[in-house]
Amino acid sequence: MESLKEIKNIISNSNSIFLTTHINADGDGMGSMLGLGMSLEHLGKKVFYFVPGEAPIHFAFLKNFKSINKNLDEGKFAEIFILIDAPNIDRVEGFTFDLSAFKKIIRIDHHLSNENFSHVKYVKVGYPSTSCLVFELIKELDLPIDKDIADALYTGLLTDTGSFRFNNTSEVAFDIARKLVLSGARPYYISRMVYEMETLTHLKLLGLALLRLEIVDKIGFSYITQEDFKSYNANENDTEGIVDYLRKEKDIEVVLFVRELQDGGYKGSLRSKNHIDVRKIAEIFGGGGHKEAAGFKTTLSKEEILNIVRKAIKDEEKNCS
Ligand code: 5GP
Ligand code: MN
């Protein structure tokens, strides 16, 4: 593939690389960024890792987590900028560097986008995870891989496929999972680290969200407020994964979970189990994502959000029938 050759050239002709991913970084953003970064470091490159907001402590078990957001003043002068697991630069909230100072901009991603800021991209929309693309890149470019890199990439694959349950769990997902395990990834260890290290606070917030779950016309809805965060001494990371739990209810086709933001407004998460494309709904609020999983931020009230989502689903259903 042309773009792979170009990426290979760019990487071999550079010494310093700046890697970043989206706000509220998830397992895929983190795993893909750290996996690619470690491989580039093995090649002798200087790598800078930037995670907007706060790097989720959930993924502190991944090697090189400690390097995140270090030496960023120096990172400004890196030659190459690589955006990972995000469709555009707006998703890197709080990024203030001058992008034009980088010699080349690369994007590696599985989100749909019409961005035109990158010079080269390696993008496959609907692919199980960005970490699968990083794995392909590593193989095609003959970059080094070891067990820590394999663990990081497997983490991205495991989390973005919802443990090989979501609709993106294709043959490719299993093929690359197998290859990652052959490269030293440890599925049981990663499952424990990702799914069985929850804080008591998270479990209590999950309980609260479950108690509040209401279902109307196959649409599930629940929420967590700032007051809840205060009374449980919790932070926004403690709501990670709640929406994926809510979708387990048998009648639910689409689920909306919102958490109140510190400065007012809400962060919304949408999940779909059927033909409804929740990315389109998230876009109404200026957000985005995938057909089955999408998100947004808005200053509207939770009642207004729910009404808009219900109406959008009705409209989509009308168009389908
Ligand atoms: P989550 O609901 O887990 O935060 O996000 C689900 C999916 O939607 C992810 O692929 C994420 O990147 C995307 N997403 C979440 N929030 C936003 C947003 O505010 N804007 C855009 N463009 N995508 C989002
Ligand atoms: Mn992803």
PDB file of N, CA, C and O in Angstrom, residues 87-143:
ATOM      1  N   PRO A  87     -10.482  11.052  14.731  1.00  0.00           N
ATOM      2  CA  PRO A  87     -10.741  11.505  13.362  1.00  0.00           C
ATOM      3  C   PRO A  87     -10.253  12.919  13.060  1.00  0.00           C
ATOM      4  O   PRO A  87     -10.064  13.264  11.897  1.00  0.00           O
ATOM      5  N   ASN A  88     -10.069  13.718  14.088  1.00  0.00           N
ATOM      6  CA  ASN A  88      -9.605  15.092  13.832  1.00  0.00           C
ATOM      7  C   ASN A  88      -8.939  15.678  15.066  1.00  0.00           C
ATOM      8  O   ASN A  88      -9.034  15.120  16.158  1.00  0.00           O
ATOM      9  N   ILE A  89      -8.300  16.812  14.879  1.00  0.00           N
ATOM     10  CA  ILE A  89      -7.484  17.404  15.937  1.00  0.00           C
ATOM     11  C   ILE A  89      -8.341  18.004  17.062  1.00  0.00           C
ATOM     12  O   ILE A  89      -7.879  18.146  18.189  1.00  0.00           O
ATOM     13  N   ASP A  90      -9.615  18.302  16.753  1.00  0.00           N
ATOM     14  CA  ASP A  90     -10.512  18.816  17.810  1.00  0.00           C
ATOM     15  C   ASP A  90     -10.678  17.821  18.944  1.00  0.00           C
ATOM     16  O   ASP A  90     -10.996  18.191  20.068  1.00  0.00           O
ATOM     17  N   ARG A  91     -10.488  16.534  18.606  1.00  0.00           N
ATOM     18  CA  ARG A  91     -10.647  15.494  19.640  1.00  0.00           C
ATOM     19  C   ARG A  91      -9.485  15.503  20.625  1.00  0.00           C
ATOM     20  O   ARG A  91      -9.563  14.880  21.675  1.00  0.00           O
ATOM     21  N   VAL A  92      -8.391  16.204  20.251  1.00  0.00           N
ATOM     22  CA  VAL A  92      -7.255  16.322  21.173  1.00  0.00           C
ATOM     23  C   VAL A  92      -7.458  17.630  21.943  1.00  0.00           C
ATOM     24  O   VAL A  92      -6.768  18.616  21.717  1.00  0.00           O
ATOM     25  N   GLU A  93      -8.419  17.613  22.846  1.00  0.00           N
ATOM     26  CA  GLU A  93      -8.785  18.839  23.557  1.00  0.00           C
ATOM     27  C   GLU A  93      -7.589  19.400  24.313  1.00  0.00           C
ATOM     28  O   GLU A  93      -6.845  18.655  24.947  1.00  0.00           O
ATOM     29  N   GLY A  94      -7.415  20.712  24.228  1.00  0.00           N
ATOM     30  CA  GLY A  94      -6.354  21.363  24.989  1.00  0.00           C
ATOM     31  C   GLY A  94      -5.008  21.309  24.302  1.00  0.00           C
ATOM     32  O   GLY A  94      -3.995  21.709  24.880  1.00  0.00           O
ATOM     33  N   PHE A  95      -4.963  20.840  23.072  1.00  0.00           N
ATOM     34  CA  PHE A  95      -3.698  20.786  22.340  1.00  0.00           C
ATOM     35  C   PHE A  95      -3.421  22.169  21.751  1.00  0.00           C
ATOM     36  O   PHE A  95      -4.232  22.690  20.980  1.00  0.00           O
ATOM     37  N   THR A  96      -2.301  22.763  22.156  1.00  0.00           N
ATOM     38  CA  THR A  96      -2.086  24.161  21.770  1.00  0.00           C
ATOM     39  C   THR A  96      -0.867  24.356  20.865  1.00  0.00           C
ATOM     40  O   THR A  96      -0.550  25.468  20.491  1.00  0.00           O
ATOM     41  N   PHE A  97      -0.166  23.262  20.542  1.00  0.00           N
ATOM     42  CA  PHE A  97       1.050  23.421  19.737  1.00  0.00           C
ATOM     43  C   PHE A  97       0.701  23.849  18.320  1.00  0.00           C
ATOM     44  O   PHE A  97      -0.401  23.611  17.837  1.00  0.00           O
ATOM     45  N   ASP A  98       1.712  24.425  17.675  1.00  0.00           N
ATOM     46  CA  ASP A  98       1.546  24.833  16.288  1.00  0.00           C
ATOM     47  C   ASP A  98       1.770  23.598  15.404  1.00  0.00           C
ATOM     48  O   ASP A  98       2.905  23.131  15.260  1.00  0.00           O
ATOM     49  N   LEU A  99       0.682  23.099  14.826  1.00  0.00           N
ATOM     50  CA  LEU A  99       0.784  21.875  14.015  1.00  0.00           C
ATOM     51  C   LEU A  99       1.698  22.059  12.812  1.00  0.00           C
ATOM     52  O   LEU A  99       2.356  21.117  12.359  1.00  0.00           O
ATOM     53  N   SER A 100       1.748  23.295  12.299  1.00  0.00           N
ATOM     54  CA  SER A 100       2.543  23.521  11.088  1.00  0.00           C
ATOM     55  C   SER A 100       4.048  23.431  11.365  1.00  0.00           C
ATOM     56  O   SER A 100       4.865  23.400  10.437  1.00  0.00           O
ATOM     57  N   ALA A 101       4.414  23.374  12.659  1.00  0.00           N
ATOM     58  CA  ALA A 101       5.837  23.243  13.000  1.00  0.00           C
ATOM     59  C   ALA A 101       6.330  21.810  12.753  1.00  0.00           C
ATOM     60  O   ALA A 101       7.538  21.576  12.661  1.00  0.00           O
ATOM     61  N   PHE A 102       5.404  20.850  12.669  1.00  0.00           N
ATOM     62  CA  PHE A 102       5.814  19.465  12.411  1.00  0.00           C
ATOM     63  C   PHE A 102       6.042  19.262  10.918  1.00  0.00           C
ATOM     64  O   PHE A 102       5.289  19.776  10.090  1.00  0.00           O
ATOM     65  N   LYS A 103       7.079  18.486  10.597  1.00  0.00           N
ATOM     66  CA  LYS A 103       7.405  18.276   9.173  1.00  0.00           C
ATOM     67  C   LYS A 103       6.349  17.439   8.492  1.00  0.00           C
ATOM     68  O   LYS A 103       5.972  17.681   7.354  1.00  0.00           O
ATOM     69  N   LYS A 104       5.871  16.417   9.208  1.00  0.00           N
ATOM     70  CA  LYS A 104       4.849  15.539   8.634  1.00  0.00           C
ATOM     71  C   LYS A 104       3.804  15.203   9.690  1.00  0.00           C
ATOM     72  O   LYS A 104       4.138  15.019  10.870  1.00  0.00           O
ATOM     73  N   ILE A 105       2.569  15.081   9.226  1.00  0.00           N
ATOM     74  CA  ILE A 105       1.469  14.709  10.107  1.00  0.00           C
ATOM     75  C   ILE A 105       0.852  13.415   9.569  1.00  0.00           C
ATOM     76  O   ILE A 105       0.496  13.323   8.388  1.00  0.00           O
ATOM     77  N   ILE A 106       0.775  12.437  10.465  1.00  0.00           N
ATOM     78  CA  ILE A 106       0.237  11.121  10.082  1.00  0.00           C
ATOM     79  C   ILE A 106      -0.994  10.848  10.944  1.00  0.00           C
ATOM     80  O   ILE A 106      -1.032  11.260  12.109  1.00  0.00           O
ATOM     81  N   ARG A 107      -1.990  10.182  10.374  1.00  0.00           N
ATOM     82  CA  ARG A 107      -3.149   9.767  11.181  1.00  0.00           C
ATOM     83  C   ARG A 107      -3.356   8.262  11.038  1.00  0.00           C
ATOM     84  O   ARG A 107      -3.370   7.746   9.925  1.00  0.00           O
ATOM     85  N   ILE A 108      -3.480   7.585  12.175  1.00  0.00           N
ATOM     86  CA  ILE A 108      -3.753   6.143  12.179  1.00  0.00           C
ATOM     87  C   ILE A 108      -5.059   5.950  12.935  1.00  0.00           C
ATOM     88  O   ILE A 108      -5.153   6.309  14.116  1.00  0.00           O
ATOM     89  N   ASP A 109      -6.068   5.397  12.266  1.00  0.00           N
ATOM     90  CA  ASP A 109      -7.396   5.452  12.883  1.00  0.00           C
ATOM     91  C   ASP A 109      -8.405   4.530  12.207  1.00  0.00           C
ATOM     92  O   ASP A 109      -8.213   4.119  11.061  1.00  0.00           O
ATOM     93  N   HIS A 110      -9.491   4.248  12.924  1.00  0.00           N
ATOM     94  CA  HIS A 110     -10.599   3.484  12.327  1.00  0.00           C
ATOM     95  C   HIS A 110     -11.927   4.244  12.388  1.00  0.00           C
ATOM     96  O   HIS A 110     -12.987   3.642  12.294  1.00  0.00           O
ATOM     97  N   HIS A 111     -11.853   5.558  12.610  1.00  0.00           N
ATOM     98  CA  HIS A 111     -13.066   6.389  12.592  1.00  0.00           C
ATOM     99  C   HIS A 111     -13.267   7.008  11.212  1.00  0.00           C
ATOM    100  O   HIS A 111     -12.299   7.334  10.530  1.00  0.00           O
ATOM    101  N   LEU A 112     -14.535   7.232  10.891  1.00  0.00           N
ATOM    102  CA  LEU A 112     -14.881   7.926   9.648  1.00  0.00           C
ATOM    103  C   LEU A 112     -14.540   9.409   9.809  1.00  0.00           C
ATOM    104  O   LEU A 112     -14.810   9.994  10.844  1.00  0.00           O
ATOM    105  N   SER A 113     -13.928   9.997   8.779  1.00  0.00           N
ATOM    106  CA  SER A 113     -13.585  11.421   8.880  1.00  0.00           C
ATOM    107  C   SER A 113     -13.336  11.990   7.496  1.00  0.00           C
ATOM    108  O   SER A 113     -12.926  11.279   6.584  1.00  0.00           O
ATOM    109  N   ASN A 114     -13.583  13.283   7.358  1.00  0.00           N
ATOM    110  CA  ASN A 114     -13.179  13.916   6.100  1.00  0.00           C
ATOM    111  C   ASN A 114     -12.081  14.940   6.345  1.00  0.00           C
ATOM    112  O   ASN A 114     -11.972  15.932   5.646  1.00  0.00           O
ATOM    113  N   GLU A 115     -11.281  14.671   7.403  1.00  0.00           N
ATOM    114  CA  GLU A 115     -10.180  15.603   7.725  1.00  0.00           C
ATOM    115  C   GLU A 115      -9.207  15.690   6.565  1.00  0.00           C
ATOM    116  O   GLU A 115      -9.053  14.736   5.797  1.00  0.00           O
ATOM    117  N   ASN A 116      -8.572  16.825   6.447  1.00  0.00           N
ATOM    118  CA  ASN A 116      -7.538  16.927   5.412  1.00  0.00           C
ATOM    119  C   ASN A 116      -6.267  17.582   5.958  1.00  0.00           C
ATOM    120  O   ASN A 116      -5.523  18.198   5.217  1.00  0.00           O
ATOM    121  N   PHE A 117      -6.062  17.460   7.277  1.00  0.00           N
ATOM    122  CA  PHE A 117      -4.868  18.076   7.855  1.00  0.00           C
ATOM    123  C   PHE A 117      -3.667  17.138   7.842  1.00  0.00           C
ATOM    124  O   PHE A 117      -2.544  17.573   7.980  1.00  0.00           O
ATOM    125  N   SER A 118      -3.913  15.825   7.662  1.00  0.00           N
ATOM    126  CA  SER A 118      -2.778  14.893   7.709  1.00  0.00           C
ATOM    127  C   SER A 118      -2.138  14.760   6.316  1.00  0.00           C
ATOM    128  O   SER A 118      -2.827  14.852   5.305  1.00  0.00           O
ATOM    129  N   HIS A 119      -0.820  14.549   6.300  1.00  0.00           N
ATOM    130  CA  HIS A 119      -0.130  14.328   5.022  1.00  0.00           C
ATOM    131  C   HIS A 119      -0.333  12.900   4.543  1.00  0.00           C
ATOM    132  O   HIS A 119      -0.460  12.637   3.362  1.00  0.00           O
ATOM    133  N   VAL A 120      -0.322  11.982   5.510  1.00  0.00           N
ATOM    134  CA  VAL A 120      -0.496  10.564   5.187  1.00  0.00           C
ATOM    135  C   VAL A 120      -1.418   9.960   6.227  1.00  0.00           C
ATOM    136  O   VAL A 120      -1.338  10.316   7.404  1.00  0.00           O
ATOM    137  N   LYS A 121      -2.278   9.035   5.786  1.00  0.00           N
ATOM    138  CA  LYS A 121      -3.081   8.355   6.798  1.00  0.00           C
ATOM    139  C   LYS A 121      -3.136   6.859   6.538  1.00  0.00           C
ATOM    140  O   LYS A 121      -3.042   6.413   5.391  1.00  0.00           O
ATOM    141  N   TYR A 122      -3.220   6.139   7.634  1.00  0.00           N
ATOM    142  CA  TYR A 122      -3.471   4.707   7.539  1.00  0.00           C
ATOM    143  C   TYR A 122      -4.778   4.482   8.289  1.00  0.00           C
ATOM    144  O   TYR A 122      -4.807   4.406   9.518  1.00  0.00           O
ATOM    145  N   VAL A 123      -5.880   4.464   7.549  1.00  0.00           N
ATOM    146  CA  VAL A 123      -7.214   4.449   8.145  1.00  0.00           C
ATOM    147  C   VAL A 123      -8.053   3.337   7.523  1.00  0.00           C
ATOM    148  O   VAL A 123      -8.088   3.201   6.300  1.00  0.00           O
ATOM    149  N   LYS A 124      -8.679   2.538   8.362  1.00  0.00           N
ATOM    150  CA  LYS A 124      -9.658   1.569   7.873  1.00  0.00           C
ATOM    151  C   LYS A 124     -10.901   1.720   8.740  1.00  0.00           C
ATOM    152  O   LYS A 124     -10.898   1.308   9.908  1.00  0.00           O
ATOM    153  N   VAL A 125     -11.925   2.340   8.152  1.00  0.00           N
ATOM    154  CA  VAL A 125     -13.143   2.614   8.912  1.00  0.00           C
ATOM    155  C   VAL A 125     -13.843   1.294   9.235  1.00  0.00           C
ATOM    156  O   VAL A 125     -13.959   0.418   8.384  1.00  0.00           O
ATOM    157  N   GLY A 126     -14.266   1.169  10.489  1.00  0.00           N
ATOM    158  CA  GLY A 126     -14.981  -0.042  10.903  1.00  0.00           C
ATOM    159  C   GLY A 126     -14.061  -1.168  11.323  1.00  0.00           C
ATOM    160  O   GLY A 126     -14.530  -2.221  11.747  1.00  0.00           O
ATOM    161  N   TYR A 127     -12.755  -0.956  11.218  1.00  0.00           N
ATOM    162  CA  TYR A 127     -11.789  -1.969  11.671  1.00  0.00           C
ATOM    163  C   TYR A 127     -11.980  -2.188  13.172  1.00  0.00           C
ATOM    164  O   TYR A 127     -12.376  -1.269  13.884  1.00  0.00           O
ATOM    165  N   PRO A 128     -11.682  -3.400  13.686  1.00  0.00           N
ATOM    166  CA  PRO A 128     -11.963  -3.674  15.095  1.00  0.00           C
ATOM    167  C   PRO A 128     -11.339  -2.661  16.055  1.00  0.00           C
ATOM    168  O   PRO A 128     -11.977  -2.257  17.021  1.00  0.00           O
ATOM    169  N   SER A 129     -10.091  -2.267  15.783  1.00  0.00           N
ATOM    170  CA  SER A 129      -9.456  -1.292  16.679  1.00  0.00           C
ATOM    171  C   SER A 129      -8.333  -0.592  15.922  1.00  0.00           C
ATOM    172  O   SER A 129      -7.842  -1.110  14.916  1.00  0.00           O
ATOM    173  N   THR A 130      -7.947   0.563  16.419  1.00  0.00           N
ATOM    174  CA  THR A 130      -6.781   1.232  15.840  1.00  0.00           C
ATOM    175  C   THR A 130      -5.532   0.406  16.119  1.00  0.00           C
ATOM    176  O   THR A 130      -4.598   0.376  15.318  1.00  0.00           O
ATOM    177  N   SER A 131      -5.552  -0.323  17.257  1.00  0.00           N
ATOM    178  CA  SER A 131      -4.364  -1.112  17.586  1.00  0.00           C
ATOM    179  C   SER A 131      -4.117  -2.216  16.544  1.00  0.00           C
ATOM    180  O   SER A 131      -2.979  -2.632  16.342  1.00  0.00           O
ATOM    181  N   CYS A 132      -5.190  -2.678  15.866  1.00  0.00           N
ATOM    182  CA  CYS A 132      -4.998  -3.643  14.769  1.00  0.00           C
ATOM    183  C   CYS A 132      -4.224  -2.974  13.634  1.00  0.00           C
ATOM    184  O   CYS A 132      -3.374  -3.614  12.991  1.00  0.00           O
ATOM    185  N   LEU A 133      -4.509  -1.712  13.403  1.00  0.00           N
ATOM    186  CA  LEU A 133      -3.795  -0.986  12.343  1.00  0.00           C
ATOM    187  C   LEU A 133      -2.338  -0.771  12.733  1.00  0.00           C
ATOM    188  O   LEU A 133      -1.440  -0.872  11.896  1.00  0.00           O
ATOM    189  N   VAL A 134      -2.121  -0.474  14.014  1.00  0.00           N
ATOM    190  CA  VAL A 134      -0.738  -0.307  14.479  1.00  0.00           C
ATOM    191  C   VAL A 134       0.011  -1.631  14.323  1.00  0.00           C
ATOM    192  O   VAL A 134       1.168  -1.651  13.887  1.00  0.00           O
ATOM    193  N   PHE A 135      -0.673  -2.740  14.625  1.00  0.00           N
ATOM    194  CA  PHE A 135      -0.030  -4.043  14.469  1.00  0.00           C
ATOM    195  C   PHE A 135       0.353  -4.275  13.002  1.00  0.00           C
ATOM    196  O   PHE A 135       1.475  -4.693  12.703  1.00  0.00           O
ATOM    197  N   GLU A 136      -0.568  -3.980  12.092  1.00  0.00           N
ATOM    198  CA  GLU A 136      -0.264  -4.149  10.666  1.00  0.00           C
ATOM    199  C   GLU A 136       0.923  -3.281  10.245  1.00  0.00           C
ATOM    200  O   GLU A 136       1.788  -3.711   9.480  1.00  0.00           O
ATOM    201  N   LEU A 137       0.913  -2.059  10.766  1.00  0.00           N
ATOM    202  CA  LEU A 137       1.994  -1.125  10.463  1.00  0.00           C
ATOM    203  C   LEU A 137       3.340  -1.681  10.940  1.00  0.00           C
ATOM    204  O   LEU A 137       4.335  -1.684  10.210  1.00  0.00           O
ATOM    205  N   ILE A 138       3.350  -2.190  12.159  1.00  0.00           N
ATOM    206  CA  ILE A 138       4.569  -2.760  12.734  1.00  0.00           C
ATOM    207  C   ILE A 138       5.076  -3.911  11.865  1.00  0.00           C
ATOM    208  O   ILE A 138       6.268  -4.016  11.579  1.00  0.00           O
ATOM    209  N   LYS A 139       4.149  -4.760  11.426  1.00  0.00           N
ATOM    210  CA  LYS A 139       4.531  -5.915  10.598  1.00  0.00           C
ATOM    211  C   LYS A 139       5.024  -5.468   9.221  1.00  0.00           C
ATOM    212  O   LYS A 139       6.083  -5.887   8.752  1.00  0.00           O
ATOM    213  N   GLU A 140       4.245  -4.595   8.577  1.00  0.00           N
ATOM    214  CA  GLU A 140       4.580  -4.148   7.219  1.00  0.00           C
ATOM    215  C   GLU A 140       5.887  -3.371   7.177  1.00  0.00           C
ATOM    216  O   GLU A 140       6.628  -3.424   6.208  1.00  0.00           O
ATOM    217  N   LEU A 141       6.115  -2.599   8.229  1.00  0.00           N
ATOM    218  CA  LEU A 141       7.301  -1.744   8.249  1.00  0.00           C
ATOM    219  C   LEU A 141       8.495  -2.440   8.903  1.00  0.00           C
ATOM    220  O   LEU A 141       9.550  -1.842   9.048  1.00  0.00           O
ATOM    221  N   ASP A 142       8.261  -3.689   9.335  1.00  0.00           N
ATOM    222  CA  ASP A 142       9.330  -4.442   9.996  1.00  0.00           C
ATOM    223  C   ASP A 142       9.819  -3.744  11.250  1.00  0.00           C
ATOM    224  O   ASP A 142      11.026  -3.735  11.537  1.00  0.00           O
ATOM    225  N   LEU A 143       8.909  -3.170  11.999  1.00  0.00           N
ATOM    226  CA  LEU A 143       9.289  -2.505  13.245  1.00  0.00           C
ATOM    227  C   LEU A 143       9.378  -3.560  14.343  1.00  0.00           C
ATOM    228  O   LEU A 143       8.741  -4.621  14.251  1.00  0.00           O
TER     229      LEU A 143
END
